[in-house]
Amino acid sequence: MSSGRKRRTTADDAVSQRLDRSAPLRFAIYGGFGVLLAMLVASAPQGSWTYGHPAQAVLVVSLSLVMALVAFEISFAKEARRNGHVLLLFGGLALHLALARAASLVVAENQYDDALKLLVIPFAFAPIIHGVLLGTPIGVFSTIFVSIFGCFLVPEDRLLSYLVVSLLCGLTGVYVTRNLRKRGRLLRAGLYVGAVALIMALAFDAIEVNPLLEEGERDWQIFAINSAVAFGCGFITAMVISALLPLLEGLFSITTDISWLELSDLNHKLLRRMQIEAPGTFHHSMVVASLAEAAAERIGAHAMVCRVSAYFHDIGKLNKPEYFIENQGEVNPHDGLTPTMSALIIVAHVKDGVDMALKHKLNPRVINVIREHHGDSLVYYFYRKAQEQLKETREKVDAGLENPEDLPEVDEKNFRYPGPRPRSRESGIVSLADAVESASRTLKKPTPAKIAALVDEIVFNRVRDGQLDYCGLSMSELRKVRKSFSTTLRSMLHSRIEY
């Protein structure tokens, strides 16, 4: 009710997870791809290797398909357990092959130069999409098998040239779009792919150069058209992919580095509110983002996820910013509250943050970090304060100054965050960065030794409390994270010359 949007229930999550992890559904996708591949091969043009050899075609295509599926299951076991990723991969392969077949049919029906059958194929279409959305290794996998399957659809005299051009163009597109953070690099990848396609077309005589020596005007026109097609097809492919990426990201719940970079814009409505209403929290979030991003880069985690999640991890404090110490002035509202009430207000910022994030449709991974960055840890300051008050009241009761009924109840559960504990490396890093930044404010005359000791104490306390049990951070990675925190804090807290 407070957020204006119904929160997703556990039952909804369970159903979607079962569908995404369903083995029968995964094998149905494999089967569907096999049927589409068979239909494409059956429609292969006269002159292709499979034309007129049905038995051999069935055997070779079946073995190639089985090889692709086994290689995928073994090499990409994690992705193979996500049906959304499986559908994106094999659906992309099927669409790529269908586009290649359709391009050849259009050229044949319009009686264009036969060389155009090779030049108009969008060689880098599936490889770039898979490389950007699913990662470079899967982009390479896509390049290899879309090239192999495509060999069944091209004329036999063009088989070798298709295989080489497809492999080189696909690998070029995947390589150039690694760590893609700007859409402009997609267009640059298209230019590179087009240049490779043009060079290979010249090398395989798909674009003939010898007739140009005769200086015929028509020969020059054909050469110019074929060269423009070979080069322009790669660029157009990149433009189409650039337009499709936002749609595919939303459809398959995948966020690329481009989108993460867009999400890091500090002009977001919530961040603008934080700058005005909770400037201390905003500054805290910026420092946490720097700490988390540097640590993530050190261990190979997703640095942009850490940065963006750190920006938004404390947005729940916007409901009561004055109750958090970084936003307080001379008056502390907690002075008039009981420790239990103070703890409830502090703990509530996690739930409030999740509600705000859902209302503003933030990325699910950011919402998970907001929910998990405190885990089920203890609000130690107010818990200790409550224990001290209990001790004082008990002494008064023993002295006969208070009634035993006046003894307050101190239940540790009331002073713990609701959880869950961090369940990803990025969430674990942001959780540690948040604690380290808050604690670093208490350092008097910080030195490298003091900073390192503080970081180690916080990290080891989190480990002992079990807060990092489910986030996947190894002890070796935690050592690198501690060193990164210490280095970043030293650069932020170094002493300055007094003027």
Tab-separated table of C-alpha atoms in Angstrom:
chain	number	residue	atom	x	y	z
A	1	MET	CA	0.000	0.000	0.000
A	2	SER	CA	2.793	2.419	0.846
A	3	SER	CA	4.648	1.824	-2.419
A	4	GLY	CA	1.720	1.822	-4.809
A	5	ARG	CA	2.804	-1.506	-6.214
A	6	LYS	CA	2.169	-5.040	-5.016
A	7	ARG	CA	5.334	-6.733	-3.874
A	8	ARG	CA	6.205	-10.016	-5.530
A	9	THR	CA	5.293	-12.937	-3.303
A	10	THR	CA	7.341	-16.002	-2.459
A	11	ALA	CA	4.858	-18.177	-4.346
A	12	ASP	CA	5.297	-16.107	-7.523
A	13	ASP	CA	9.075	-16.405	-7.234
A	14	ALA	CA	8.837	-20.169	-6.709
A	15	VAL	CA	6.707	-20.672	-9.840
A	16	SER	CA	9.000	-18.563	-12.045
A	17	GLN	CA	12.084	-20.315	-10.675
A	18	ARG	CA	10.584	-23.757	-11.305
A	19	LEU	CA	9.817	-22.819	-14.895
A	20	ASP	CA	13.272	-21.336	-15.397
A	21	ARG	CA	14.941	-24.460	-13.978
A	22	SER	CA	12.596	-27.049	-15.484
A	23	ALA	CA	14.547	-29.826	-17.247
A	24	PRO	CA	11.585	-30.940	-19.443
A	25	LEU	CA	11.147	-27.358	-20.646
A	26	ARG	CA	14.865	-27.125	-21.443
A	27	PHE	CA	14.757	-30.295	-23.529
A	28	ALA	CA	11.623	-29.016	-25.260
A	29	ILE	CA	13.638	-25.948	-26.318
A	30	TYR	CA	16.390	-28.242	-27.607
A	31	GLY	CA	13.804	-30.236	-29.531
A	32	GLY	CA	12.235	-27.124	-30.994
A	33	PHE	CA	15.612	-25.916	-32.210
A	34	GLY	CA	16.263	-29.331	-33.782
A	35	VAL	CA	12.949	-29.173	-35.673
A	36	LEU	CA	13.646	-25.645	-36.949
A	37	LEU	CA	17.138	-26.660	-38.032
A	38	ALA	CA	15.716	-29.659	-39.885
A	39	MET	CA	13.187	-27.447	-41.676
A	40	LEU	CA	15.905	-25.025	-42.745
A	41	VAL	CA	18.148	-27.818	-43.990
A	42	ALA	CA	15.227	-29.400	-45.881
A	43	SER	CA	14.696	-26.085	-47.675
A	44	ALA	CA	18.374	-25.764	-48.617
A	45	PRO	CA	18.880	-24.607	-52.215
A	46	GLN	CA	19.909	-26.814	-55.078
A	47	GLY	CA	23.673	-27.030	-55.141
A	48	SER	CA	24.088	-27.193	-51.352
A	49	TRP	CA	25.894	-30.178	-49.847
A	50	THR	CA	22.710	-31.585	-48.275
A	51	TYR	CA	20.663	-31.335	-51.491
A	52	GLY	CA	20.085	-34.801	-52.943
A	53	HIS	CA	21.757	-36.585	-49.997
A	54	PRO	CA	18.920	-36.991	-47.477
A	55	ALA	CA	20.429	-39.882	-45.516
A	56	GLN	CA	23.848	-38.276	-45.168
A	57	ALA	CA	22.250	-34.923	-44.357
A	58	VAL	CA	20.146	-36.390	-41.537
A	59	LEU	CA	23.160	-38.150	-40.043
A	60	VAL	CA	25.568	-35.204	-40.200
A	61	VAL	CA	23.028	-32.628	-39.041
A	62	SER	CA	21.956	-34.873	-36.145
A	63	LEU	CA	25.537	-35.444	-35.040
A	64	SER	CA	26.292	-31.718	-35.273
A	65	LEU	CA	23.231	-30.898	-33.198
A	66	VAL	CA	24.102	-33.477	-30.534
A	67	MET	CA	27.682	-32.143	-30.442
A	68	ALA	CA	26.396	-28.599	-29.927
A	69	LEU	CA	24.038	-29.641	-27.118
A	70	VAL	CA	26.655	-31.727	-25.317
A	71	ALA	CA	29.247	-28.952	-25.625
A	72	PHE	CA	26.750	-26.448	-24.236
A	73	GLU	CA	25.708	-28.667	-21.307
A	74	ILE	CA	29.317	-29.406	-20.366
A	75	SER	CA	30.973	-26.035	-20.995
A	76	PHE	CA	28.146	-23.801	-19.790
A	77	ALA	CA	26.458	-25.817	-17.058
A	78	LYS	CA	25.324	-22.703	-15.185
A	79	GLU	CA	23.633	-21.137	-18.222
A	80	ALA	CA	22.191	-24.500	-19.237
A	81	ARG	CA	20.179	-24.554	-15.992
A	82	ARG	CA	18.459	-21.292	-16.905
A	83	ASN	CA	15.763	-21.886	-19.513
A	84	GLY	CA	15.631	-18.196	-20.319
A	85	HIS	CA	19.292	-18.274	-21.310
A	86	VAL	CA	18.804	-21.528	-23.238
A	87	LEU	CA	15.910	-20.017	-25.186
A	88	LEU	CA	17.913	-16.866	-25.925
A	89	LEU	CA	20.894	-18.867	-27.172
A	90	PHE	CA	19.174	-21.437	-29.378
A	91	GLY	CA	16.403	-19.062	-30.418
A	92	GLY	CA	19.112	-16.633	-31.528
A	93	LEU	CA	20.900	-19.368	-33.479
A	94	ALA	CA	17.653	-20.349	-35.206
A	95	LEU	CA	16.838	-16.727	-36.096
A	96	HIS	CA	20.364	-16.172	-37.432
A	97	LEU	CA	20.123	-19.224	-39.696
A	98	ALA	CA	16.626	-18.216	-40.838
A	99	LEU	CA	17.887	-14.737	-41.746
A	100	ALA	CA	20.793	-16.252	-43.670
A	101	ARG	CA	18.416	-18.525	-45.596
A	102	ALA	CA	15.947	-15.693	-46.255
A	103	ALA	CA	18.713	-13.392	-47.514
A	104	SER	CA	19.841	-16.043	-49.987
A	105	LEU	CA	16.260	-16.561	-51.209
A	106	VAL	CA	15.739	-12.826	-51.768
A	107	VAL	CA	18.921	-12.636	-53.824
A	108	ALA	CA	17.983	-15.716	-55.861
A	109	GLU	CA	14.430	-14.565	-56.605
A	110	ASN	CA	15.576	-11.135	-57.780
A	111	GLN	CA	18.346	-12.624	-59.943
A	112	TYR	CA	21.115	-10.528	-58.421
A	113	ASP	CA	24.769	-11.390	-58.755
A	114	ASP	CA	25.303	-14.873	-57.273
A	115	ALA	CA	28.077	-13.500	-55.043
A	116	LEU	CA	25.493	-11.536	-53.107
A	117	LYS	CA	24.179	-14.803	-51.603
A	118	LEU	CA	27.290	-14.849	-49.461
A	119	LEU	CA	27.663	-11.111	-48.930
A	120	VAL	CA	24.162	-10.331	-47.592
A	121	ILE	CA	24.288	-12.878	-44.756
A	122	PRO	CA	24.387	-11.150	-41.308
A	123	PHE	CA	27.386	-13.160	-40.105
A	124	ALA	CA	27.739	-11.446	-36.710
A	125	PHE	CA	24.060	-11.225	-35.748
A	126	ALA	CA	23.763	-14.066	-33.208
A	127	PRO	CA	27.397	-13.933	-31.993
A	128	ILE	CA	27.192	-10.250	-31.009
A	129	ILE	CA	23.789	-10.625	-29.308
A	130	HIS	CA	24.941	-13.658	-27.334
A	131	GLY	CA	28.317	-12.131	-26.518
A	132	VAL	CA	26.750	-8.935	-25.162
A	133	LEU	CA	23.859	-10.548	-23.270
A	134	LEU	CA	25.328	-13.871	-22.133
A	135	GLY	CA	29.073	-13.247	-22.118
A	136	THR	CA	32.062	-13.582	-24.426
A	137	PRO	CA	32.489	-17.401	-24.046
A	138	ILE	CA	28.909	-18.013	-25.176
A	139	GLY	CA	29.448	-15.527	-27.994
A	140	VAL	CA	32.346	-17.687	-29.199
A	141	PHE	CA	30.190	-20.824	-28.860
A	142	SER	CA	27.496	-19.127	-30.929
A	143	THR	CA	30.027	-18.155	-33.602
A	144	ILE	CA	31.327	-21.703	-33.969
A	145	PHE	CA	27.994	-23.488	-34.212
A	146	VAL	CA	26.144	-20.922	-36.291
A	147	SER	CA	29.011	-21.298	-38.772
A	148	ILE	CA	28.783	-25.096	-38.724
A	149	PHE	CA	24.998	-25.198	-39.093
A	150	GLY	CA	25.125	-22.525	-41.791
A	151	CYS	CA	27.323	-24.745	-43.937
A	152	PHE	CA	24.250	-26.925	-44.570
A	153	LEU	CA	22.394	-23.989	-46.138
A	154	VAL	CA	24.881	-22.534	-48.635
A	155	PRO	CA	25.907	-23.755	-52.105
A	156	GLU	CA	28.635	-26.374	-51.980
A	157	ASP	CA	31.046	-24.218	-53.994
A	158	ARG	CA	30.702	-21.471	-51.346
A	159	LEU	CA	30.948	-23.759	-48.317
A	160	LEU	CA	34.581	-23.048	-47.379
A	161	SER	CA	34.278	-19.306	-47.962
A	162	TYR	CA	31.084	-19.171	-45.849
A	163	LEU	CA	32.713	-21.085	-42.988
A	164	VAL	CA	35.813	-18.870	-42.879
A	165	VAL	CA	33.945	-15.572	-43.288
A	166	SER	CA	31.335	-16.555	-40.702
A	167	LEU	CA	33.963	-17.542	-38.144
A	168	LEU	CA	36.098	-14.441	-38.654
A	169	CYS	CA	33.191	-11.988	-38.691
A	170	GLY	CA	31.547	-13.590	-35.665
A	171	LEU	CA	34.747	-13.649	-33.628
A	172	THR	CA	35.492	-10.049	-34.618
A	173	GLY	CA	32.054	-8.929	-33.427
A	174	VAL	CA	32.373	-10.822	-30.129
A	175	TYR	CA	35.878	-9.500	-29.460
A	176	VAL	CA	35.068	-5.848	-30.170
A	177	THR	CA	31.947	-5.916	-27.982
A	178	ARG	CA	33.663	-7.331	-24.885
A	179	ASN	CA	32.905	-5.272	-21.750
A	180	LEU	CA	30.501	-3.164	-23.797
A	181	ARG	CA	29.511	0.023	-21.952
A	182	LYS	CA	28.612	2.377	-24.809
A	183	ARG	CA	26.151	1.774	-27.616
A	184	GLY	CA	28.546	3.521	-29.968
A	185	ARG	CA	30.901	0.551	-29.670
A	186	LEU	CA	28.214	-1.625	-31.265
A	187	LEU	CA	28.364	0.525	-34.385
A	188	ARG	CA	32.161	0.380	-34.283
A	189	ALA	CA	31.910	-3.411	-34.089
A	190	GLY	CA	29.664	-3.294	-37.158
A	191	LEU	CA	32.327	-1.354	-39.050
A	192	TYR	CA	34.995	-3.886	-38.100
A	193	VAL	CA	32.772	-6.803	-39.085
A	194	GLY	CA	31.985	-5.142	-42.394
A	195	ALA	CA	35.687	-4.546	-43.072
A	196	VAL	CA	36.514	-8.205	-42.320
A	197	ALA	CA	33.652	-9.392	-44.545
A	198	LEU	CA	34.875	-7.172	-47.396
A	199	ILE	CA	38.479	-8.380	-47.110
A	200	MET	CA	37.408	-12.035	-47.008
A	201	ALA	CA	35.034	-11.538	-49.950
A	202	LEU	CA	37.947	-10.179	-51.974
A	203	ALA	CA	40.189	-13.027	-50.829
A	204	PHE	CA	37.664	-15.712	-51.886
A	205	ASP	CA	36.751	-13.938	-55.159
A	206	ALA	CA	33.170	-13.399	-54.003
A	207	ILE	CA	33.938	-9.887	-55.224
A	208	GLU	CA	35.930	-10.178	-58.409
A	209	VAL	CA	38.767	-7.767	-59.015
A	210	ASN	CA	40.232	-9.083	-62.308
A	211	PRO	CA	37.413	-7.749	-64.546
A	212	LEU	CA	38.199	-4.262	-63.303
A	213	LEU	CA	41.409	-4.347	-65.266
A	214	GLU	CA	39.324	-4.250	-68.431
A	215	GLU	CA	37.975	-0.875	-67.292
A	216	GLY	CA	34.387	-1.736	-68.060
A	217	GLU	CA	31.883	0.674	-66.534
A	218	ARG	CA	29.481	-2.131	-65.589
A	219	ASP	CA	32.284	-4.079	-63.874
A	220	TRP	CA	33.068	-1.101	-61.701
A	221	GLN	CA	29.393	-0.711	-60.804
A	222	ILE	CA	29.117	-4.377	-59.793
A	223	PHE	CA	32.328	-4.103	-57.789
A	224	ALA	CA	31.083	-1.011	-55.973
A	225	ILE	CA	27.666	-2.545	-55.216
A	226	ASN	CA	29.136	-5.813	-53.931
A	227	SER	CA	31.718	-3.988	-51.821
A	228	ALA	CA	29.042	-1.731	-50.331
A	229	VAL	CA	26.854	-4.741	-49.548
A	230	ALA	CA	29.695	-6.671	-47.903
A	231	PHE	CA	30.747	-3.705	-45.791
A	232	GLY	CA	27.286	-2.292	-45.125
A	233	CYS	CA	25.736	-5.580	-44.029
A	234	GLY	CA	27.925	-5.664	-40.911
A	235	PHE	CA	27.093	-2.066	-40.038
A	236	ILE	CA	23.360	-2.573	-40.565
A	237	THR	CA	23.500	-5.722	-38.440
A	238	ALA	CA	25.030	-3.721	-35.594
A	239	MET	CA	22.319	-1.041	-35.926
A	240	VAL	CA	19.572	-3.672	-35.730
A	241	ILE	CA	21.200	-5.279	-32.679
A	242	SER	CA	21.459	-1.892	-30.985
A	243	ALA	CA	17.704	-1.433	-31.438
A	244	LEU	CA	16.904	-4.978	-30.261
A	245	LEU	CA	19.058	-4.993	-27.115
A	246	PRO	CA	16.627	-3.092	-24.825
A	247	LEU	CA	13.795	-5.393	-25.906
A	248	LEU	CA	15.854	-8.532	-25.328
A	249	GLU	CA	17.077	-7.276	-21.951
A	250	GLY	CA	13.510	-6.802	-20.757
A	251	LEU	CA	12.243	-10.030	-22.290
A	252	PHE	CA	14.942	-12.243	-20.777
A	253	SER	CA	15.571	-10.224	-17.582
A	254	ILE	CA	19.203	-9.565	-18.484
A	255	THR	CA	20.973	-6.277	-17.794
A	256	THR	CA	23.981	-5.386	-19.930
A	257	ASP	CA	26.838	-3.128	-18.903
A	258	ILE	CA	25.276	-0.443	-21.107
A	259	SER	CA	22.118	-0.459	-19.004
A	260	TRP	CA	24.112	-0.548	-15.759
A	261	LEU	CA	25.978	2.535	-16.927
A	262	GLU	CA	22.677	4.271	-17.656
A	263	LEU	CA	21.384	3.280	-14.208
A	264	SER	CA	24.428	4.911	-12.607
A	265	ASP	CA	23.167	8.357	-13.642
A	266	LEU	CA	23.011	10.462	-10.465
A	267	ASN	CA	20.035	12.387	-11.861
A	268	HIS	CA	17.701	9.534	-10.942
A	269	LYS	CA	14.692	10.834	-9.008
A	270	LEU	CA	15.565	8.924	-5.819
A	271	LEU	CA	19.183	10.037	-5.862
A	272	ARG	CA	18.175	13.660	-6.424
A	273	ARG	CA	15.859	13.395	-3.417
A	274	MET	CA	18.672	11.921	-1.377
A	275	GLN	CA	21.006	14.789	-2.258
A	276	ILE	CA	18.463	17.296	-0.924
A	277	GLU	CA	16.720	15.450	1.925
A	278	ALA	CA	19.519	13.185	3.193
A	279	PRO	CA	22.870	14.665	2.072
A	280	GLY	CA	24.824	12.655	4.640
A	281	THR	CA	23.350	9.409	3.359
A	282	PHE	CA	24.064	10.486	-0.213
A	283	HIS	CA	27.730	11.116	0.574
A	284	HIS	CA	27.902	7.805	2.454
A	285	SER	CA	26.442	6.005	-0.601
A	286	MET	CA	28.974	7.602	-2.947
A	287	VAL	CA	31.873	6.452	-0.771
A	288	VAL	CA	30.400	2.948	-0.442
A	289	ALA	CA	30.083	2.837	-4.244
A	290	SER	CA	33.770	3.693	-4.683
A	291	LEU	CA	34.832	1.095	-2.111
A	292	ALA	CA	32.604	-1.615	-3.571
A	293	GLU	CA	33.505	-0.946	-7.203
A	294	ALA	CA	37.257	-1.064	-6.537
A	295	ALA	CA	36.918	-4.288	-4.526
A	296	ALA	CA	34.736	-5.913	-7.203
A	297	GLU	CA	37.278	-5.108	-9.894
A	298	ARG	CA	40.019	-6.627	-7.726
A	299	ILE	CA	38.276	-10.047	-7.531
A	300	GLY	CA	36.566	-10.075	-10.939
A	301	ALA	CA	33.017	-9.479	-9.693
A	302	HIS	CA	30.586	-7.197	-11.543
A	303	ALA	CA	31.865	-3.730	-10.644
A	304	MET	CA	28.981	-1.790	-12.211
A	305	VAL	CA	26.404	-3.822	-10.284
A	306	CYS	CA	28.242	-2.949	-7.075
A	307	ARG	CA	28.426	0.750	-7.926
A	308	VAL	CA	24.767	1.115	-8.897
A	309	SER	CA	23.543	-1.018	-5.985
A	310	ALA	CA	25.632	1.039	-3.547
A	311	TYR	CA	24.022	4.233	-4.854
A	312	PHE	CA	20.560	2.923	-3.952
A	313	HIS	CA	21.253	0.629	-0.987
A	314	ASP	CA	20.116	3.174	1.646
A	315	ILE	CA	17.206	4.855	-0.165
A	316	GLY	CA	14.911	3.622	2.614
A	317	LYS	CA	16.436	6.261	4.896
A	318	LEU	CA	14.544	8.912	2.915
A	319	ASN	CA	11.440	8.142	4.995
A	320	LYS	CA	13.105	9.310	8.246
A	321	PRO	CA	16.521	10.771	7.322
A	322	GLU	CA	16.925	12.639	10.605
A	323	TYR	CA	17.043	9.377	12.571
A	324	PHE	CA	20.329	8.342	10.944
A	325	ILE	CA	23.512	9.793	12.368
A	326	GLU	CA	25.037	10.944	9.070
A	327	ASN	CA	22.081	13.323	8.576
A	328	GLN	CA	21.786	14.583	12.159
A	329	GLY	CA	22.720	18.010	13.413
A	330	GLU	CA	22.882	19.023	17.034
A	331	VAL	CA	19.603	17.270	17.937
A	332	ASN	CA	19.430	13.469	18.093
A	333	PRO	CA	15.797	12.218	17.866
A	334	HIS	CA	16.806	8.917	19.460
A	335	ASP	CA	17.399	10.669	22.779
A	336	GLY	CA	13.652	10.654	23.411
A	337	LEU	CA	13.065	7.061	22.317
A	338	THR	CA	13.576	3.682	23.892
A	339	PRO	CA	16.349	1.526	22.387
A	340	THR	CA	13.747	-0.917	21.054
A	341	MET	CA	11.860	1.829	19.209
A	342	SER	CA	15.112	3.269	17.865
A	343	ALA	CA	16.130	-0.162	16.579
A	344	LEU	CA	12.757	-0.629	14.864
A	345	ILE	CA	13.205	2.686	13.024
A	346	ILE	CA	16.748	1.786	11.961
A	347	VAL	CA	15.769	-1.709	10.819
A	348	ALA	CA	12.730	-0.411	8.898
A	349	HIS	CA	14.908	1.406	6.348
A	350	VAL	CA	15.574	-1.911	4.612
A	351	LYS	CA	11.878	-2.665	4.047
A	352	ASP	CA	11.205	0.956	3.103
A	353	GLY	CA	14.081	0.813	0.621
A	354	VAL	CA	12.693	-2.314	-1.031
A	355	ASP	CA	9.243	-0.713	-1.296
A	356	MET	CA	10.710	2.425	-2.902
A	357	ALA	CA	12.806	0.354	-5.284
A	358	LEU	CA	9.770	-1.633	-6.421
A	359	LYS	CA	7.745	1.531	-6.868
A	360	HIS	CA	10.454	3.084	-9.039
A	361	LYS	CA	11.043	-0.197	-10.905
A	362	LEU	CA	14.716	-0.534	-10.085
A	363	ASN	CA	16.675	-3.511	-11.367
A	364	PRO	CA	15.938	-6.756	-9.430
A	365	ARG	CA	19.627	-7.173	-8.603
A	366	VAL	CA	19.666	-3.725	-7.003
A	367	ILE	CA	16.555	-4.618	-5.009
A	368	ASN	CA	18.253	-7.791	-3.787
A	369	VAL	CA	21.244	-5.785	-2.551
A	370	ILE	CA	18.942	-3.347	-0.743
A	371	ARG	CA	17.210	-6.284	0.946
A	372	GLU	CA	20.415	-8.161	1.801
A	373	HIS	CA	23.056	-5.541	2.592
A	374	HIS	CA	22.503	-5.829	6.361
A	375	GLY	CA	21.668	-9.532	6.306
A	376	ASP	CA	20.214	-10.517	9.678
A	377	SER	CA	22.925	-8.718	11.622
A	378	LEU	CA	22.429	-7.085	15.011
A	379	VAL	CA	21.852	-3.358	15.540
A	380	TYR	CA	24.564	-3.551	18.150
A	381	TYR	CA	24.557	0.035	19.463
A	382	PHE	CA	20.905	0.032	20.533
A	383	TYR	CA	21.016	-3.583	21.675
A	384	ARG	CA	23.903	-2.728	23.996
A	385	LYS	CA	22.056	0.409	25.145
A	386	ALA	CA	18.980	-1.679	25.960
A	387	GLN	CA	21.103	-4.115	27.957
A	388	GLU	CA	22.668	-1.245	29.905
A	389	GLN	CA	19.229	0.139	30.725
A	390	LEU	CA	18.092	-3.317	31.819
A	391	LYS	CA	21.137	-3.608	34.066
A	392	GLU	CA	20.454	-0.204	35.652
A	393	THR	CA	16.791	-1.042	36.222
A	394	ARG	CA	17.690	-4.408	37.744
A	395	GLU	CA	20.066	-2.689	40.195
A	396	LYS	CA	17.259	-0.313	41.214
A	397	VAL	CA	14.922	-3.272	41.704
A	398	ASP	CA	17.497	-4.986	43.879
A	399	ALA	CA	17.832	-1.784	45.900
A	400	GLY	CA	14.062	-1.602	46.306
A	401	LEU	CA	13.760	1.587	44.270
A	402	GLU	CA	11.789	0.006	41.397
A	403	ASN	CA	9.144	-2.686	41.069
A	404	PRO	CA	10.133	-5.991	39.389
A	405	GLU	CA	7.299	-5.379	36.892
A	406	ASP	CA	9.234	-2.363	35.590
A	407	LEU	CA	12.033	-4.552	34.228
A	408	PRO	CA	12.049	-4.097	30.409
A	409	GLU	CA	12.257	-7.126	28.117
A	410	VAL	CA	15.285	-7.208	25.853
A	411	ASP	CA	14.729	-9.679	23.011
A	412	GLU	CA	17.641	-9.923	20.587
A	413	LYS	CA	15.231	-10.635	17.717
A	414	ASN	CA	13.881	-7.085	18.006
A	415	PHE	CA	17.351	-5.727	17.312
A	416	ARG	CA	18.162	-7.784	14.213
A	417	TYR	CA	17.570	-6.937	10.565
A	418	PRO	CA	15.047	-9.205	8.814
A	419	GLY	CA	17.553	-10.574	6.266
A	420	PRO	CA	18.181	-12.534	4.165
A	421	ARG	CA	21.944	-12.658	4.287
A	422	PRO	CA	23.833	-11.634	1.109
A	423	ARG	CA	23.379	-14.230	-1.632
A	424	SER	CA	25.712	-12.904	-4.322
A	425	ARG	CA	29.290	-11.714	-4.424
A	426	GLU	CA	28.170	-8.214	-5.312
A	427	SER	CA	25.724	-8.102	-2.405
A	428	GLY	CA	28.425	-9.336	-0.024
A	429	ILE	CA	30.883	-6.687	-1.225
A	430	VAL	CA	28.354	-3.847	-0.833
A	431	SER	CA	27.465	-5.150	2.644
A	432	LEU	CA	31.108	-5.048	3.729
A	433	ALA	CA	31.744	-1.679	2.077
A	434	ASP	CA	28.735	-0.220	3.894
A	435	ALA	CA	30.005	-1.404	7.282
A	436	VAL	CA	33.590	-0.333	6.601
A	437	GLU	CA	32.621	3.169	5.478
A	438	SER	CA	30.396	3.728	8.512
A	439	ALA	CA	33.079	2.537	10.919
A	440	SER	CA	35.814	4.601	9.245
A	441	ARG	CA	34.052	7.787	10.404
A	442	THR	CA	35.017	6.940	13.997
A	443	LEU	CA	38.762	6.854	13.318
A	444	LYS	CA	40.790	9.584	15.011
A	445	LYS	CA	43.937	10.552	13.112
A	446	PRO	CA	43.715	7.592	10.717
A	447	THR	CA	46.933	5.811	9.813
A	448	PRO	CA	47.447	2.904	7.392
A	449	ALA	CA	47.784	0.528	10.353
A	450	LYS	CA	44.573	1.767	11.988
A	451	ILE	CA	42.665	1.558	8.710
A	452	ALA	CA	43.878	-1.988	7.993
A	453	ALA	CA	43.039	-3.100	11.538
A	454	LEU	CA	39.541	-1.625	11.290
A	455	VAL	CA	38.833	-3.280	7.934
A	456	ASP	CA	40.106	-6.660	9.142
A	457	GLU	CA	38.021	-6.472	12.317
A	458	ILE	CA	34.803	-5.696	10.439
A	459	VAL	CA	35.320	-8.397	7.808
A	460	PHE	CA	36.269	-11.065	10.353
A	461	ASN	CA	33.285	-10.164	12.550
A	462	ARG	CA	30.966	-10.593	9.551
A	463	VAL	CA	32.551	-13.957	8.778
A	464	ARG	CA	32.203	-15.143	12.388
A	465	ASP	CA	28.575	-14.022	12.474
A	466	GLY	CA	27.853	-16.061	9.336
A	467	GLN	CA	26.730	-13.051	7.298
A	468	LEU	CA	28.870	-14.083	4.308
A	469	ASP	CA	28.016	-17.794	4.304
A	470	TYR	CA	25.806	-17.661	1.184
A	471	CYS	CA	27.367	-14.932	-0.969
A	472	GLY	CA	30.035	-17.092	-2.621
A	473	LEU	CA	33.055	-15.033	-1.547
A	474	SER	CA	36.068	-17.249	-0.840
A	475	MET	CA	38.646	-16.482	1.837
A	476	SER	CA	41.144	-15.653	-0.906
A	477	GLU	CA	38.700	-13.147	-2.405
A	478	LEU	CA	37.960	-11.677	1.025
A	479	ARG	CA	41.679	-11.096	1.497
A	480	LYS	CA	41.755	-9.126	-1.771
A	481	VAL	CA	38.621	-7.240	-0.760
A	482	ARG	CA	40.213	-6.243	2.568
A	483	LYS	CA	43.322	-4.978	0.807
A	484	SER	CA	41.201	-3.026	-1.683
A	485	PHE	CA	39.159	-1.412	1.104
A	486	SER	CA	42.317	-0.433	2.967
A	487	THR	CA	43.894	1.075	-0.144
A	488	THR	CA	40.763	3.049	-1.067
A	489	LEU	CA	40.239	4.310	2.475
A	490	ARG	CA	43.879	5.415	2.768
A	491	SER	CA	43.435	7.581	-0.313
A	492	MET	CA	40.233	9.086	1.108
A	493	LEU	CA	41.379	9.597	4.719
A	494	HIS	CA	44.950	10.707	4.190
A	495	SER	CA	46.096	13.601	6.368
A	496	ARG	CA	46.352	17.078	4.862
A	497	ILE	CA	48.813	19.882	5.476
A	498	GLU	CA	47.410	22.607	7.757
A	499	TYR	CA	47.463	25.998	6.035
